[in-house]
Amino acid sequence: MTSKPGPQESAVNAQRLNDAMKRLRARLRVESGQHATGLTATQLAVLLSVVREGPVTAARLASLEHVSAQSIAQSLAVLKAAGLIHGTPDPGDGRKKLMTATPSATELVDKLLTGRASFLARAIEQVVPPEEREDVAKAIDLLERLAAADLSDDGA
């Protein structure tokens, strides 16, 4: 029988998880070539959302990225200036613009995601013994649940 971790152990594990995720994100940025793009992690996250969701409004992007409208506007301005996205009037509401990725943006995102996936696949292959690969799948499930957790009073 496994005992439930106490608050102190949970806090230590939370900090270890946070630190590990930071190191992994930094490593993925390097391995994928993200630094060479000249775009910030936030700008690339917004670009990825435009590629995946587009055509999409700035308000929807702000919601997807959990950031303010002002932050989205700043990222969109940089992405427009770089020629990675363009806006067209929303046929349903002419006051809004729909953001769409250019073909070069889609190609860039594909290259970055392929680089990340390639690094992770190689790392798993080289670092995780076959008998522990099921543990990786379990860890992914747990991380997905943590990412989706609704800890608001309404979701409790």
CSV table of N, CA and C in Angstrom, one decimal:
chain,number,residue,atom,x,y,z
A,1,MET,N,0.8,-1.2,0.0
A,1,MET,CA,0.0,0.0,0.0
A,1,MET,C,0.9,1.2,0.0
A,2,THR,N,0.6,2.2,-0.9
A,2,THR,CA,1.4,3.4,-1.0
A,2,THR,C,0.7,4.5,-0.2
A,3,SER,N,1.6,5.2,0.6
A,3,SER,CA,1.0,6.3,1.4
A,3,SER,C,0.9,7.5,0.5
A,4,LYS,N,-0.1,8.4,0.8
A,4,LYS,CA,-0.3,9.6,0.1
A,4,LYS,C,0.8,10.6,0.5
A,5,PRO,N,1.4,11.3,-0.5
A,5,PRO,CA,2.5,12.2,-0.1
A,5,PRO,C,1.9,13.4,0.7
A,6,GLY,N,2.7,13.9,1.6
A,6,GLY,CA,2.3,15.0,2.4
A,6,GLY,C,2.5,16.3,1.6
A,7,PRO,N,2.0,17.5,2.2
A,7,PRO,CA,2.1,18.7,1.5
A,7,PRO,C,3.6,19.1,1.2
A,8,GLN,N,4.5,18.8,2.1
A,8,GLN,CA,5.9,19.2,1.8
A,8,GLN,C,6.4,18.3,0.7
A,9,GLU,N,6.1,17.1,0.6
A,9,GLU,CA,6.6,16.2,-0.5
A,9,GLU,C,6.0,16.6,-1.8
A,10,SER,N,4.7,17.0,-1.8
A,10,SER,CA,4.0,17.5,-3.0
A,10,SER,C,4.7,18.8,-3.5
A,11,ALA,N,5.0,19.7,-2.5
A,11,ALA,CA,5.7,20.9,-2.9
A,11,ALA,C,7.1,20.7,-3.5
A,12,VAL,N,7.8,19.7,-3.0
A,12,VAL,CA,9.1,19.4,-3.5
A,12,VAL,C,9.0,18.8,-4.9
A,13,ASN,N,8.0,17.9,-5.1
A,13,ASN,CA,7.8,17.3,-6.4
A,13,ASN,C,7.3,18.3,-7.4
A,14,ALA,N,6.5,19.3,-6.9
A,14,ALA,CA,6.0,20.3,-7.8
A,14,ALA,C,7.2,21.2,-8.3
A,15,GLN,N,8.1,21.5,-7.4
A,15,GLN,CA,9.3,22.3,-7.8
A,15,GLN,C,10.2,21.5,-8.8
A,16,ARG,N,10.4,20.2,-8.5
A,16,ARG,CA,11.2,19.3,-9.3
A,16,ARG,C,10.6,19.2,-10.7
A,17,LEU,N,9.3,19.1,-10.8
A,17,LEU,CA,8.6,19.0,-12.1
A,17,LEU,C,8.8,20.3,-12.9
A,18,ASN,N,8.6,21.4,-12.2
A,18,ASN,CA,8.7,22.7,-12.8
A,18,ASN,C,10.1,22.9,-13.4
A,19,ASP,N,11.1,22.5,-12.6
A,19,ASP,CA,12.5,22.7,-13.0
A,19,ASP,C,12.8,21.8,-14.2
A,20,ALA,N,12.3,20.5,-14.2
A,20,ALA,CA,12.5,19.6,-15.3
A,20,ALA,C,11.9,20.1,-16.5
A,21,MET,N,10.7,20.6,-16.4
A,21,MET,CA,10.0,21.1,-17.6
A,21,MET,C,10.7,22.3,-18.2
A,22,LYS,N,11.2,23.2,-17.4
A,22,LYS,CA,12.0,24.4,-17.9
A,22,LYS,C,13.2,23.9,-18.6
A,23,ARG,N,13.9,22.9,-18.1
A,23,ARG,CA,15.1,22.4,-18.8
A,23,ARG,C,14.8,21.7,-20.1
A,24,LEU,N,13.7,21.0,-20.1
A,24,LEU,CA,13.3,20.3,-21.3
A,24,LEU,C,12.8,21.3,-22.3
A,25,ARG,N,12.1,22.3,-21.9
A,25,ARG,CA,11.6,23.3,-22.9
A,25,ARG,C,12.8,24.0,-23.5
A,26,ALA,N,13.8,24.4,-22.7
A,26,ALA,CA,15.0,25.0,-23.2
A,26,ALA,C,15.8,24.1,-24.2
A,27,ARG,N,15.9,22.9,-23.8
A,27,ARG,CA,16.6,21.9,-24.7
A,27,ARG,C,15.8,21.8,-26.0
A,28,LEU,N,14.5,21.7,-26.0
A,28,LEU,CA,13.7,21.6,-27.2
A,28,LEU,C,13.9,22.8,-28.1
A,29,ARG,N,14.0,24.0,-27.5
A,29,ARG,CA,14.2,25.2,-28.3
A,29,ARG,C,15.5,25.1,-29.0
A,30,VAL,N,16.5,24.7,-28.3
A,30,VAL,CA,17.9,24.5,-29.0
A,30,VAL,C,17.8,23.5,-30.0
A,31,GLU,N,17.3,22.3,-29.7
A,31,GLU,CA,17.3,21.2,-30.6
A,31,GLU,C,16.5,21.4,-31.9
A,32,SER,N,15.4,22.2,-31.8
A,32,SER,CA,14.5,22.4,-32.9
A,32,SER,C,15.0,23.5,-33.8
A,33,GLY,N,15.9,24.3,-33.4
A,33,GLY,CA,16.4,25.5,-34.2
A,33,GLY,C,15.5,26.7,-33.9
A,34,GLN,N,14.8,26.7,-32.8
A,34,GLN,CA,13.9,27.8,-32.5
A,34,GLN,C,14.6,29.1,-32.4
A,35,HIS,N,15.8,29.1,-31.7
A,35,HIS,CA,16.6,30.3,-31.5
A,35,HIS,C,16.9,31.0,-32.8
A,36,ALA,N,17.2,30.2,-33.9
A,36,ALA,CA,17.6,30.8,-35.1
A,36,ALA,C,16.4,31.6,-35.8
A,37,THR,N,15.2,31.4,-35.4
A,37,THR,CA,14.1,32.1,-36.0
A,37,THR,C,14.0,33.5,-35.6
A,38,GLY,N,14.6,33.9,-34.5
A,38,GLY,CA,14.6,35.3,-34.0
A,38,GLY,C,13.3,35.6,-33.3
A,39,LEU,N,12.4,34.6,-33.2
A,39,LEU,CA,11.1,34.8,-32.6
A,39,LEU,C,11.2,34.3,-31.1
A,40,THR,N,10.4,34.9,-30.3
A,40,THR,CA,10.3,34.5,-28.9
A,40,THR,C,9.5,33.2,-28.8
A,41,ALA,N,9.6,32.6,-27.6
A,41,ALA,CA,8.7,31.4,-27.4
A,41,ALA,C,7.2,31.8,-27.5
A,42,THR,N,6.9,32.9,-27.0
A,42,THR,CA,5.5,33.4,-27.0
A,42,THR,C,5.0,33.6,-28.4
A,43,GLN,N,5.9,34.3,-29.2
A,43,GLN,CA,5.5,34.5,-30.6
A,43,GLN,C,5.4,33.2,-31.4
A,44,LEU,N,6.2,32.3,-31.1
A,44,LEU,CA,6.1,31.0,-31.8
A,44,LEU,C,4.9,30.2,-31.4
A,45,ALA,N,4.5,30.3,-30.1
A,45,ALA,CA,3.3,29.7,-29.6
A,45,ALA,C,2.1,30.3,-30.3
A,46,VAL,N,2.1,31.6,-30.5
A,46,VAL,CA,0.9,32.2,-31.1
A,46,VAL,C,0.9,31.8,-32.6
A,47,LEU,N,2.1,31.7,-33.2
A,47,LEU,CA,2.2,31.3,-34.6
A,47,LEU,C,1.6,29.9,-34.8
A,48,LEU,N,2.0,29.0,-33.9
A,48,LEU,CA,1.6,27.6,-33.9
A,48,LEU,C,0.0,27.6,-33.8
A,49,SER,N,-0.5,28.4,-32.9
A,49,SER,CA,-2.0,28.4,-32.8
A,49,SER,C,-2.7,28.9,-34.1
A,50,VAL,N,-2.1,29.9,-34.7
A,50,VAL,CA,-2.6,30.4,-36.0
A,50,VAL,C,-2.6,29.3,-37.0
A,51,VAL,N,-1.4,28.6,-37.1
A,51,VAL,CA,-1.3,27.5,-38.1
A,51,VAL,C,-2.4,26.4,-37.8
A,52,ARG,N,-2.5,26.1,-36.5
A,52,ARG,CA,-3.4,25.0,-36.2
A,52,ARG,C,-4.9,25.4,-36.2
A,53,GLU,N,-5.2,26.6,-35.8
A,53,GLU,CA,-6.6,27.1,-35.6
A,53,GLU,C,-7.1,27.9,-36.8
A,54,GLY,N,-6.2,28.5,-37.5
A,54,GLY,CA,-6.6,29.6,-38.5
A,54,GLY,C,-7.6,29.1,-39.5
A,55,PRO,N,-8.2,30.1,-40.1
A,55,PRO,CA,-8.3,31.5,-39.7
A,55,PRO,C,-8.9,31.7,-38.3
A,56,VAL,N,-8.3,32.6,-37.6
A,56,VAL,CA,-8.7,32.7,-36.2
A,56,VAL,C,-8.6,34.2,-35.7
A,57,THR,N,-9.5,34.6,-34.8
A,57,THR,CA,-9.5,36.0,-34.3
A,57,THR,C,-8.4,36.1,-33.2
A,58,ALA,N,-8.0,37.4,-33.0
A,58,ALA,CA,-7.1,37.7,-31.9
A,58,ALA,C,-7.7,37.3,-30.6
A,59,ALA,N,-9.0,37.5,-30.4
A,59,ALA,CA,-9.6,37.1,-29.1
A,59,ALA,C,-9.5,35.6,-28.9
A,60,ARG,N,-9.7,34.9,-29.9
A,60,ARG,CA,-9.6,33.4,-29.8
A,60,ARG,C,-8.2,33.0,-29.4
A,61,LEU,N,-7.2,33.7,-30.1
A,61,LEU,CA,-5.8,33.4,-29.8
A,61,LEU,C,-5.4,33.7,-28.4
A,62,ALA,N,-5.9,34.8,-27.9
A,62,ALA,CA,-5.7,35.2,-26.5
A,62,ALA,C,-6.2,34.2,-25.5
A,63,SER,N,-7.4,33.7,-25.8
A,63,SER,CA,-8.0,32.6,-25.0
A,63,SER,C,-7.2,31.3,-25.1
A,64,LEU,N,-6.8,30.9,-26.3
A,64,LEU,CA,-6.0,29.7,-26.4
A,64,LEU,C,-4.7,29.8,-25.7
A,65,GLU,N,-4.0,30.9,-25.8
A,65,GLU,CA,-2.7,31.1,-25.2
A,65,GLU,C,-2.7,31.6,-23.7
A,66,HIS,N,-3.9,31.8,-23.2
A,66,HIS,CA,-4.1,32.3,-21.8
A,66,HIS,C,-3.3,33.6,-21.5
A,67,VAL,N,-3.4,34.5,-22.5
A,67,VAL,CA,-2.7,35.8,-22.3
A,67,VAL,C,-3.7,36.9,-22.6
A,68,SER,N,-3.2,38.1,-22.4
A,68,SER,CA,-4.1,39.3,-22.6
A,68,SER,C,-4.2,39.6,-24.1
A,69,ALA,N,-5.2,40.4,-24.4
A,69,ALA,CA,-5.4,40.9,-25.8
A,69,ALA,C,-4.2,41.7,-26.2
A,70,GLN,N,-3.7,42.5,-25.3
A,70,GLN,CA,-2.5,43.3,-25.6
A,70,GLN,C,-1.3,42.5,-26.0
A,71,SER,N,-1.1,41.4,-25.2
A,71,SER,CA,0.1,40.5,-25.5
A,71,SER,C,-0.1,39.9,-26.9
A,72,ILE,N,-1.3,39.5,-27.2
A,72,ILE,CA,-1.6,38.8,-28.5
A,72,ILE,C,-1.3,39.9,-29.6
A,73,ALA,N,-1.8,41.1,-29.4
A,73,ALA,CA,-1.6,42.1,-30.4
A,73,ALA,C,-0.1,42.4,-30.7
A,74,GLN,N,0.7,42.4,-29.7
A,74,GLN,CA,2.1,42.6,-29.8
A,74,GLN,C,2.7,41.4,-30.6
A,75,SER,N,2.4,40.2,-30.3
A,75,SER,CA,2.9,39.0,-31.0
A,75,SER,C,2.5,39.0,-32.5
A,76,LEU,N,1.2,39.4,-32.7
A,76,LEU,CA,0.7,39.4,-34.1
A,76,LEU,C,1.4,40.4,-34.9
A,77,ALA,N,1.7,41.6,-34.3
A,77,ALA,CA,2.4,42.6,-35.0
A,77,ALA,C,3.7,42.1,-35.5
A,78,VAL,N,4.4,41.5,-34.6
A,78,VAL,CA,5.8,40.9,-35.0
A,78,VAL,C,5.6,39.9,-36.1
A,79,LEU,N,4.6,39.0,-35.9
A,79,LEU,CA,4.4,37.9,-36.9
A,79,LEU,C,4.0,38.5,-38.3
A,80,LYS,N,3.2,39.5,-38.3
A,80,LYS,CA,2.8,40.2,-39.5
A,80,LYS,C,4.0,40.8,-40.2
A,81,ALA,N,4.8,41.5,-39.4
A,81,ALA,CA,6.0,42.2,-39.9
A,81,ALA,C,7.0,41.2,-40.5
A,82,ALA,N,7.0,40.0,-40.0
A,82,ALA,CA,7.9,38.9,-40.4
A,82,ALA,C,7.3,38.2,-41.7
A,83,GLY,N,6.1,38.6,-42.0
A,83,GLY,CA,5.5,38.0,-43.2
A,83,GLY,C,5.0,36.5,-42.9
A,84,LEU,N,4.7,36.2,-41.7
A,84,LEU,CA,4.3,34.9,-41.3
A,84,LEU,C,2.8,34.7,-41.2
A,85,ILE,N,2.1,35.8,-41.0
A,85,ILE,CA,0.7,35.8,-41.0
A,85,ILE,C,0.1,37.0,-41.7
A,86,HIS,N,-1.2,36.9,-42.0
A,86,HIS,CA,-1.9,38.1,-42.5
A,86,HIS,C,-3.3,38.0,-42.0
A,87,GLY,N,-3.9,39.2,-42.0
A,87,GLY,CA,-5.3,39.3,-41.5
A,87,GLY,C,-6.3,39.7,-42.6
A,88,THR,N,-7.4,39.1,-42.5
A,88,THR,CA,-8.5,39.4,-43.5
A,88,THR,C,-9.8,39.7,-42.7
A,89,PRO,N,-10.7,40.6,-43.2
A,89,PRO,CA,-11.9,40.9,-42.5
A,89,PRO,C,-12.7,39.6,-42.2
A,90,ASP,N,-13.3,39.5,-41.0
A,90,ASP,CA,-14.1,38.4,-40.6
A,90,ASP,C,-15.5,38.6,-41.3
A,91,PRO,N,-15.9,37.7,-42.2
A,91,PRO,CA,-17.1,37.8,-42.9
A,91,PRO,C,-18.4,37.9,-42.0
A,92,GLY,N,-18.2,37.4,-40.8
A,92,GLY,CA,-19.3,37.4,-39.8
A,92,GLY,C,-19.4,38.7,-39.0
A,93,ASP,N,-18.3,39.4,-38.9
A,93,ASP,CA,-18.2,40.6,-38.1
A,93,ASP,C,-17.0,41.4,-38.7
A,94,GLY,N,-17.3,42.4,-39.6
A,94,GLY,CA,-16.3,43.2,-40.2
A,94,GLY,C,-15.4,44.0,-39.3
A,95,ARG,N,-15.8,44.1,-38.1
A,95,ARG,CA,-14.9,44.8,-37.1
A,95,ARG,C,-13.7,44.0,-36.7
A,96,LYS,N,-13.8,42.6,-36.9
A,96,LYS,CA,-12.8,41.7,-36.5
A,96,LYS,C,-11.9,41.3,-37.7
A,97,LYS,N,-10.7,40.8,-37.4
A,97,LYS,CA,-9.9,40.3,-38.4
A,97,LYS,C,-9.6,38.8,-38.1
A,98,LEU,N,-9.6,38.0,-39.2
A,98,LEU,CA,-9.2,36.6,-39.1
A,98,LEU,C,-7.7,36.5,-39.4
A,99,MET,N,-6.9,35.9,-38.6
A,99,MET,CA,-5.5,35.7,-38.8
A,99,MET,C,-5.3,34.4,-39.5
A,100,THR,N,-4.5,34.4,-40.5
A,100,THR,CA,-4.1,33.2,-41.3
A,100,THR,C,-2.6,33.1,-41.5
A,101,ALA,N,-2.1,31.9,-41.4
A,101,ALA,CA,-0.7,31.7,-41.5
A,101,ALA,C,-0.3,31.7,-43.0
A,102,THR,N,0.9,32.2,-43.4
A,102,THR,CA,1.4,32.0,-44.7
A,102,THR,C,2.0,30.7,-44.9
A,103,PRO,N,2.2,30.2,-46.2
A,103,PRO,CA,2.8,28.9,-46.4
A,103,PRO,C,4.2,28.8,-45.7
A,104,SER,N,4.9,30.0,-45.7
A,104,SER,CA,6.3,29.9,-45.0
A,104,SER,C,6.1,29.7,-43.5
A,105,ALA,N,5.1,30.2,-42.9
A,105,ALA,CA,4.8,30.0,-41.5
A,105,ALA,C,4.5,28.5,-41.2
A,106,THR,N,3.7,28.0,-42.1
A,106,THR,CA,3.4,26.5,-41.9
A,106,THR,C,4.6,25.7,-42.0
A,107,GLU,N,5.4,26.0,-43.0
A,107,GLU,CA,6.7,25.3,-43.2
A,107,GLU,C,7.6,25.4,-42.0
A,108,LEU,N,7.7,26.6,-41.5
A,108,LEU,CA,8.6,26.9,-40.3
A,108,LEU,C,8.1,26.1,-39.1
A,109,VAL,N,6.8,26.1,-38.8
A,109,VAL,CA,6.2,25.4,-37.7
A,109,VAL,C,6.4,23.9,-37.9
A,110,ASP,N,6.2,23.4,-39.1
A,110,ASP,CA,6.4,22.0,-39.3
A,110,ASP,C,7.9,21.6,-39.0
A,111,LYS,N,8.8,22.4,-39.5
A,111,LYS,CA,10.2,22.2,-39.2
A,111,LYS,C,10.6,22.2,-37.8
A,112,LEU,N,10.0,23.1,-37.0
A,112,LEU,CA,10.3,23.2,-35.6
A,112,LEU,C,9.7,22.0,-34.8
A,113,LEU,N,8.5,21.6,-35.2
A,113,LEU,CA,7.8,20.5,-34.5
A,113,LEU,C,8.5,19.2,-34.8
A,114,THR,N,8.9,19.1,-36.1
A,114,THR,CA,9.7,17.8,-36.5
A,114,THR,C,11.0,17.8,-35.7
A,115,GLY,N,11.7,18.9,-35.6
A,115,GLY,CA,12.9,18.9,-34.8
A,115,GLY,C,12.8,18.5,-33.4
A,116,ARG,N,11.7,19.0,-32.8
A,116,ARG,CA,11.4,18.7,-31.4
A,116,ARG,C,11.1,17.2,-31.2
A,117,ALA,N,10.2,16.7,-32.1
A,117,ALA,CA,9.8,15.3,-32.0
A,117,ALA,C,11.0,14.4,-32.3
A,118,SER,N,11.8,14.8,-33.2
A,118,SER,CA,13.0,14.0,-33.5
A,118,SER,C,13.9,13.9,-32.3
A,119,PHE,N,14.2,15.0,-31.7
A,119,PHE,CA,15.0,15.0,-30.5
A,119,PHE,C,14.5,14.1,-29.4
A,120,LEU,N,13.2,14.3,-29.2
A,120,LEU,CA,12.5,13.5,-28.1
A,120,LEU,C,12.5,12.0,-28.4
A,121,ALA,N,12.3,11.7,-29.6
A,121,ALA,CA,12.3,10.2,-30.0
A,121,ALA,C,13.7,9.7,-29.8
A,122,ARG,N,14.7,10.4,-30.3
A,122,ARG,CA,16.1,9.9,-30.1
A,122,ARG,C,16.5,9.8,-28.6
A,123,ALA,N,16.1,10.8,-27.8
A,123,ALA,CA,16.4,10.8,-26.4
A,123,ALA,C,15.7,9.7,-25.7
A,124,ILE,N,14.4,9.4,-26.0
A,124,ILE,CA,13.8,8.3,-25.4
A,124,ILE,C,14.5,7.0,-25.8
A,125,GLU,N,14.8,6.8,-27.1
A,125,GLU,CA,15.5,5.6,-27.6
A,125,GLU,C,16.8,5.4,-26.9
A,126,GLN,N,17.6,6.5,-26.6
A,126,GLN,CA,18.9,6.3,-26.1
A,126,GLN,C,19.0,6.3,-24.5
A,127,VAL,N,18.0,7.0,-23.9
A,127,VAL,CA,18.1,7.2,-22.5
A,127,VAL,C,17.1,6.2,-21.7
A,128,VAL,N,16.0,5.9,-22.3
A,128,VAL,CA,15.0,5.1,-21.6
A,128,VAL,C,15.1,3.7,-22.0
A,129,PRO,N,15.4,2.8,-21.1
A,129,PRO,CA,15.4,1.4,-21.5
A,129,PRO,C,14.1,0.9,-21.9
A,130,PRO,N,14.0,-0.1,-22.7
A,130,PRO,CA,12.7,-0.6,-23.2
A,130,PRO,C,11.7,-1.0,-22.1
A,131,GLU,N,12.2,-1.5,-21.0
A,131,GLU,CA,11.3,-1.9,-19.9
A,131,GLU,C,10.7,-0.7,-19.2
A,132,GLU,N,11.2,0.5,-19.4
A,132,GLU,CA,10.7,1.7,-18.8
A,132,GLU,C,9.9,2.6,-19.8
A,133,ARG,N,9.7,2.2,-21.0
A,133,ARG,CA,9.0,3.0,-22.0
A,133,ARG,C,7.5,3.1,-21.7
A,134,GLU,N,7.0,2.1,-21.0
A,134,GLU,CA,5.6,2.2,-20.6
A,134,GLU,C,5.4,3.3,-19.5
A,135,ASP,N,6.5,3.5,-18.7
A,135,ASP,CA,6.5,4.6,-17.7
A,135,ASP,C,6.4,5.9,-18.4
A,136,VAL,N,7.1,6.1,-19.5
A,136,VAL,CA,7.1,7.3,-20.3
A,136,VAL,C,5.6,7.6,-20.7
A,137,ALA,N,4.9,6.6,-21.2
A,137,ALA,CA,3.5,6.8,-21.6
A,137,ALA,C,2.7,7.2,-20.5
A,138,LYS,N,2.9,6.6,-19.3
A,138,LYS,CA,2.1,6.9,-18.1
A,138,LYS,C,2.4,8.4,-17.7
A,139,ALA,N,3.7,8.8,-17.8
A,139,ALA,CA,4.1,10.1,-17.4
A,139,ALA,C,3.4,11.2,-18.3
A,140,ILE,N,3.3,10.8,-19.6
A,140,ILE,CA,2.7,11.7,-20.6
A,140,ILE,C,1.2,11.8,-20.2
A,141,ASP,N,0.6,10.7,-19.9
A,141,ASP,CA,-0.8,10.8,-19.4
A,141,ASP,C,-1.0,11.7,-18.2
A,142,LEU,N,-0.1,11.6,-17.2
A,142,LEU,CA,-0.2,12.4,-16.0
A,142,LEU,C,0.0,13.9,-16.4
A,143,LEU,N,1.0,14.2,-17.2
A,143,LEU,CA,1.3,15.6,-17.6
A,143,LEU,C,0.1,16.2,-18.4
A,144,GLU,N,-0.6,15.4,-19.2
A,144,GLU,CA,-1.8,15.9,-19.9
A,144,GLU,C,-2.9,16.2,-18.9
A,145,ARG,N,-3.0,15.3,-17.9
A,145,ARG,CA,-4.1,15.6,-16.9
A,145,ARG,C,-3.7,16.8,-16.1
A,146,LEU,N,-2.5,17.0,-15.8
A,146,LEU,CA,-2.1,18.2,-15.0
A,146,LEU,C,-2.3,19.5,-15.9
A,147,ALA,N,-2.0,19.4,-17.2
A,147,ALA,CA,-2.2,20.5,-18.1
A,147,ALA,C,-3.7,20.9,-18.2
A,148,ALA,N,-4.5,19.9,-18.1
A,148,ALA,CA,-6.0,20.1,-18.3
A,148,ALA,C,-6.7,20.4,-16.9
A,149,ALA,N,-6.0,20.4,-15.8
A,149,ALA,CA,-6.6,20.5,-14.5
A,149,ALA,C,-7.3,21.9,-14.4
A,150,ASP,N,-8.5,21.8,-13.9
A,150,ASP,CA,-9.3,23.0,-13.6
A,150,ASP,C,-9.4,23.1,-12.1
A,151,LEU,N,-8.6,24.0,-11.5
A,151,LEU,CA,-8.5,24.2,-10.1
A,151,LEU,C,-9.3,25.4,-9.6
A,152,SER,N,-10.1,26.0,-10.5
A,152,SER,CA,-10.9,27.1,-10.0
A,152,SER,C,-12.0,26.6,-9.1
A,153,ASP,N,-12.6,27.5,-8.3
A,153,ASP,CA,-13.7,27.1,-7.4
A,153,ASP,C,-14.8,26.4,-8.1
A,154,ASP,N,-15.1,26.9,-9.4
A,154,ASP,CA,-16.2,26.3,-10.1
A,154,ASP,C,-15.9,24.9,-10.6
A,155,GLY,N,-14.6,24.6,-10.8
A,155,GLY,CA,-14.2,23.3,-11.3
A,155,GLY,C,-14.0,22.2,-10.3
A,156,ALA,N,-14.0,22.7,-9.0
A,156,ALA,CA,-13.7,21.7,-7.9
A,156,ALA,C,-14.9,20.9,-7.5
